[in-house]
Amino acid sequence: MISRRQWIQGSAALGVAPLLAGCSAFDDGGTPQPPIPALKDIAPFPMGTCAMTGQLDDPAWSRLALTHFNQITPEWEMKMEYILTPDGYRFDASDRIADFCRAHGMHMHGTTLVWYSQGEEAFRGLSPADFRRKFDDYIATVAGRYRGKVRGWDVVNEAVAEDGNGLRAHHWSEALGKIDHMVRAFEQARLADAEAVLFINDYNLENNPAKGDTFLRLVERLLKAGAPVGGIGSQSHLDIEIREGQIGRFIQQAAQFGLPIHISELDASLKREGGMPDVRTVSKKISQQTDRVKELTESFYALPANQRYALTLWGVRDTDSWLRRPPHDDGKDSPLAFEASGQPTAMGRAIADSLSG
Ligand code: XIL
């Protein structure tokens, strides 16, 4: 692999400046910053981002997304909240994203088939037999439609309780069993798509080691029950104040299953959640953020090649982030790799540095 410096020199000589994002960037002190290479060109694994159909028509978004990323996860239009309507299935948006991926030679990752936060209303009042039928039909129809178009699916999303103590209780577990609804979902997904890597996906796995442990015990249980779990997804909405080593430790523990790992929704808010007063300077927050993001990128990079499914950021520019929408938005957070202008953020540079070795 070429180093970042070699890449920049080589690209300048070859006149591939359009690939460079950040040619006229300046740091806070006004010092010109070097551009960063296209992330997808320096990563030896797919680099993903999420997308909404509205963004596909934004030339600035597309240019940046196509320069740096080679995999897309639909941000929400492939979820039950969009696809399942009272009048039946609605695939216009996820089809458009699939077409965009195909047109641009990008991979696609599907999310999400079973999520505690969705489907409650649509499944309310069904008899047990109808519930099972509708559940199976949803997975068969959705996963079947994108067979050959997606590399993988988040089959079960966010199964572990918020505090890491056990599993969540919800309409799926109540109707089909705490573990059994997951086994069933994986089996149905496998029937619908024999090739896709089938993920169990969750968040705060590195931020909260107790939750990480519960999650990995769940993976073990599902595998023992015969569920065709094929990959481990860690959303990685990072808490930048966690201790050094926590992220690396979780990734190594997760890797012990030998399955592919997906960092599926990386962002790293500079804001502190909760009521604690925050007296950190901006430069302190940025150094916490870049240190943790480097730890994540380098721990992921250090995995065996066949376990590096993808590293996906949950958005392209800071202003695209779900954290920059109500109720989270303070107008200042910088949780992603690019500024609104398309220049790389400190976090974008940290990722490029880690990938360049
Ligand atoms: C969020 C999207 O960013 C929003 O646009 C959507 O309205 C709700 O979902 N965990 C997940 C993601 O699994 O699917 C969530 O994405 C972010 C938290």
PDB file of N, CA, C and O and ligand atoms in Angstrom, residues 50 52 75-76 79 81 111-112 115 118 157-158 201 203 235 237 265 314 322 325, ligand 1:
ATOM      1  N   CYS A  50     -23.926   6.419   4.638  1.00  0.00           N
ATOM      2  CA  CYS A  50     -25.360   6.221   4.463  1.00  0.00           C
ATOM      3  C   CYS A  50     -25.899   7.281   3.511  1.00  0.00           C
ATOM      4  O   CYS A  50     -25.261   8.301   3.276  1.00  0.00           O
ATOM      5  N   MET A  52     -29.686   9.095   1.743  1.00  0.00           N
ATOM      6  CA  MET A  52     -31.144   9.252   1.573  1.00  0.00           C
ATOM      7  C   MET A  52     -31.359   9.654   0.119  1.00  0.00           C
ATOM      8  O   MET A  52     -30.498  10.327  -0.471  1.00  0.00           O
ATOM      9  N   GLU A  75     -30.089   5.325   4.642  1.00  0.00           N
ATOM     10  CA  GLU A  75     -30.141   5.822   6.022  1.00  0.00           C
ATOM     11  C   GLU A  75     -31.427   5.406   6.738  1.00  0.00           C
ATOM     12  O   GLU A  75     -31.395   5.018   7.896  1.00  0.00           O
ATOM     13  N   TRP A  76     -32.563   5.486   6.039  1.00  0.00           N
ATOM     14  CA  TRP A  76     -33.807   5.041   6.702  1.00  0.00           C
ATOM     15  C   TRP A  76     -34.848   4.513   5.725  1.00  0.00           C
ATOM     16  O   TRP A  76     -35.816   3.880   6.122  1.00  0.00           O
ATOM     17  N   LYS A  79     -35.922   0.821   5.805  1.00  0.00           N
ATOM     18  CA  LYS A  79     -36.418   0.322   7.082  1.00  0.00           C
ATOM     19  C   LYS A  79     -37.925   0.118   6.991  1.00  0.00           C
ATOM     20  O   LYS A  79     -38.593   0.692   6.130  1.00  0.00           O
ATOM     21  N   GLU A  81     -40.194   1.347   8.654  1.00  0.00           N
ATOM     22  CA  GLU A  81     -40.950   2.610   8.781  1.00  0.00           C
ATOM     23  C   GLU A  81     -41.286   3.191   7.409  1.00  0.00           C
ATOM     24  O   GLU A  81     -42.270   3.906   7.255  1.00  0.00           O
ATOM     25  N   THR A 111     -30.279  -2.369   5.480  1.00  0.00           N
ATOM     26  CA  THR A 111     -30.648  -2.202   6.891  1.00  0.00           C
ATOM     27  C   THR A 111     -32.083  -1.726   6.957  1.00  0.00           C
ATOM     28  O   THR A 111     -32.472  -0.898   6.149  1.00  0.00           O
ATOM     29  N   THR A 112     -32.865  -2.218   7.815  1.00  0.00           N
ATOM     30  CA  THR A 112     -32.677  -3.293   8.768  1.00  0.00           C
ATOM     31  C   THR A 112     -33.968  -4.092   8.773  1.00  0.00           C
ATOM     32  O   THR A 112     -35.040  -3.516   8.597  1.00  0.00           O
ATOM     33  N   TRP A 115     -36.213  -4.580  13.893  1.00  0.00           N
ATOM     34  CA  TRP A 115     -35.739  -3.536  14.806  1.00  0.00           C
ATOM     35  C   TRP A 115     -36.854  -3.293  15.807  1.00  0.00           C
ATOM     36  O   TRP A 115     -38.002  -3.089  15.415  1.00  0.00           O
ATOM     37  N   GLN A 118     -39.562  -0.462  15.368  1.00  0.00           N
ATOM     38  CA  GLN A 118     -40.441  -0.336  14.206  1.00  0.00           C
ATOM     39  C   GLN A 118     -41.409  -1.506  14.072  1.00  0.00           C
ATOM     40  O   GLN A 118     -41.131  -2.601  14.529  1.00  0.00           O
ATOM     41  N   ASN A 157     -31.462  -5.612  14.587  1.00  0.00           N
ATOM     42  CA  ASN A 157     -30.820  -4.371  15.013  1.00  0.00           C
ATOM     43  C   ASN A 157     -31.204  -4.064  16.461  1.00  0.00           C
ATOM     44  O   ASN A 157     -32.382  -4.109  16.810  1.00  0.00           O
ATOM     45  N   GLU A 158     -30.184  -3.772  17.264  1.00  0.00           N
ATOM     46  CA  GLU A 158     -30.385  -3.232  18.621  1.00  0.00           C
ATOM     47  C   GLU A 158     -31.211  -4.146  19.529  1.00  0.00           C
ATOM     48  O   GLU A 158     -32.208  -3.733  20.121  1.00  0.00           O
ATOM     49  N   ASN A 201     -26.598  -6.389  14.660  1.00  0.00           N
ATOM     50  CA  ASN A 201     -26.019  -5.046  14.714  1.00  0.00           C
ATOM     51  C   ASN A 201     -26.500  -4.348  15.984  1.00  0.00           C
ATOM     52  O   ASN A 201     -27.662  -4.479  16.369  1.00  0.00           O
ATOM     53  N   TYR A 203     -25.463  -0.923  19.122  1.00  0.00           N
ATOM     54  CA  TYR A 203     -24.681   0.287  19.409  1.00  0.00           C
ATOM     55  C   TYR A 203     -24.195   0.308  20.857  1.00  0.00           C
ATOM     56  O   TYR A 203     -24.640  -0.496  21.681  1.00  0.00           O
ATOM     57  N   GLN A 235     -22.349  -0.382  15.544  1.00  0.00           N
ATOM     58  CA  GLN A 235     -22.714   0.917  14.971  1.00  0.00           C
ATOM     59  C   GLN A 235     -21.622   1.954  15.191  1.00  0.00           C
ATOM     60  O   GLN A 235     -21.357   2.783  14.339  1.00  0.00           O
ATOM     61  N   HIS A 237     -21.451   4.695  17.174  1.00  0.00           N
ATOM     62  CA  HIS A 237     -21.745   6.101  17.447  1.00  0.00           C
ATOM     63  C   HIS A 237     -20.898   6.400  18.695  1.00  0.00           C
ATOM     64  O   HIS A 237     -21.314   6.133  19.821  1.00  0.00           O
ATOM     65  N   GLU A 265     -22.057   2.368  11.533  1.00  0.00           N
ATOM     66  CA  GLU A 265     -22.667   3.716  11.567  1.00  0.00           C
ATOM     67  C   GLU A 265     -21.760   4.716  12.277  1.00  0.00           C
ATOM     68  O   GLU A 265     -22.215   5.499  13.111  1.00  0.00           O
ATOM     69  N   TRP A 314     -21.723   7.249   9.299  1.00  0.00           N
ATOM     70  CA  TRP A 314     -23.169   7.507   9.240  1.00  0.00           C
ATOM     71  C   TRP A 314     -23.413   8.914   8.672  1.00  0.00           C
ATOM     72  O   TRP A 314     -23.945   9.803   9.331  1.00  0.00           O
ATOM     73  N   TRP A 322     -27.435  12.765  11.185  1.00  0.00           N
ATOM     74  CA  TRP A 322     -28.674  12.742  11.984  1.00  0.00           C
ATOM     75  C   TRP A 322     -28.476  13.525  13.286  1.00  0.00           C
ATOM     76  O   TRP A 322     -29.437  13.997  13.868  1.00  0.00           O
ATOM     77  N   ARG A 325     -29.641  17.217  13.216  1.00  0.00           N
ATOM     78  CA  ARG A 325     -31.071  17.493  13.002  1.00  0.00           C
ATOM     79  C   ARG A 325     -31.749  17.597  14.367  1.00  0.00           C
ATOM     80  O   ARG A 325     -31.228  17.050  15.340  1.00  0.00           O
TER      81      ARG A 325
HETATM   82  C1  XIL B   1     -31.408   6.764  12.116  1.00  0.00           C
HETATM   83  C2  XIL B   1     -31.356   7.618  10.886  1.00  0.00           C
HETATM   84  O1  XIL B   1     -30.135   8.342  10.886  1.00  0.00           O
HETATM   85  C3  XIL B   1     -32.517   8.544  10.853  1.00  0.00           C
HETATM   86  O2  XIL B   1     -32.524   9.260   9.637  1.00  0.00           O
HETATM   87  C4  XIL B   1     -33.811   7.725  10.959  1.00  0.00           C
HETATM   88  O3  XIL B   1     -34.911   8.606  11.025  1.00  0.00           O
HETATM   89  C5  XIL B   1     -33.794   6.862  12.197  1.00  0.00           C
HETATM   90  O4  XIL B   1     -32.662   6.076  12.163  1.00  0.00           O
HETATM   91  N1  XIL B   1     -29.266   3.469  15.156  1.00  0.00           N
HETATM   92  C6  XIL B   1     -29.632   2.860  13.994  1.00  0.00           C
HETATM   93  C7  XIL B   1     -29.829   3.691  12.797  1.00  0.00           C
HETATM   94  O5  XIL B   1     -29.677   1.652  13.911  1.00  0.00           O
HETATM   95  O6  XIL B   1     -30.702   3.065  11.911  1.00  0.00           O
HETATM   96  C8  XIL B   1     -30.294   5.040  13.180  1.00  0.00           C
HETATM   97  O7  XIL B   1     -30.422   5.840  12.036  1.00  0.00           O
HETATM   98  C9  XIL B   1     -29.309   5.665  14.133  1.00  0.00           C
HETATM   99  C10 XIL B   1     -29.259   4.881  15.397  1.00  0.00           C
END
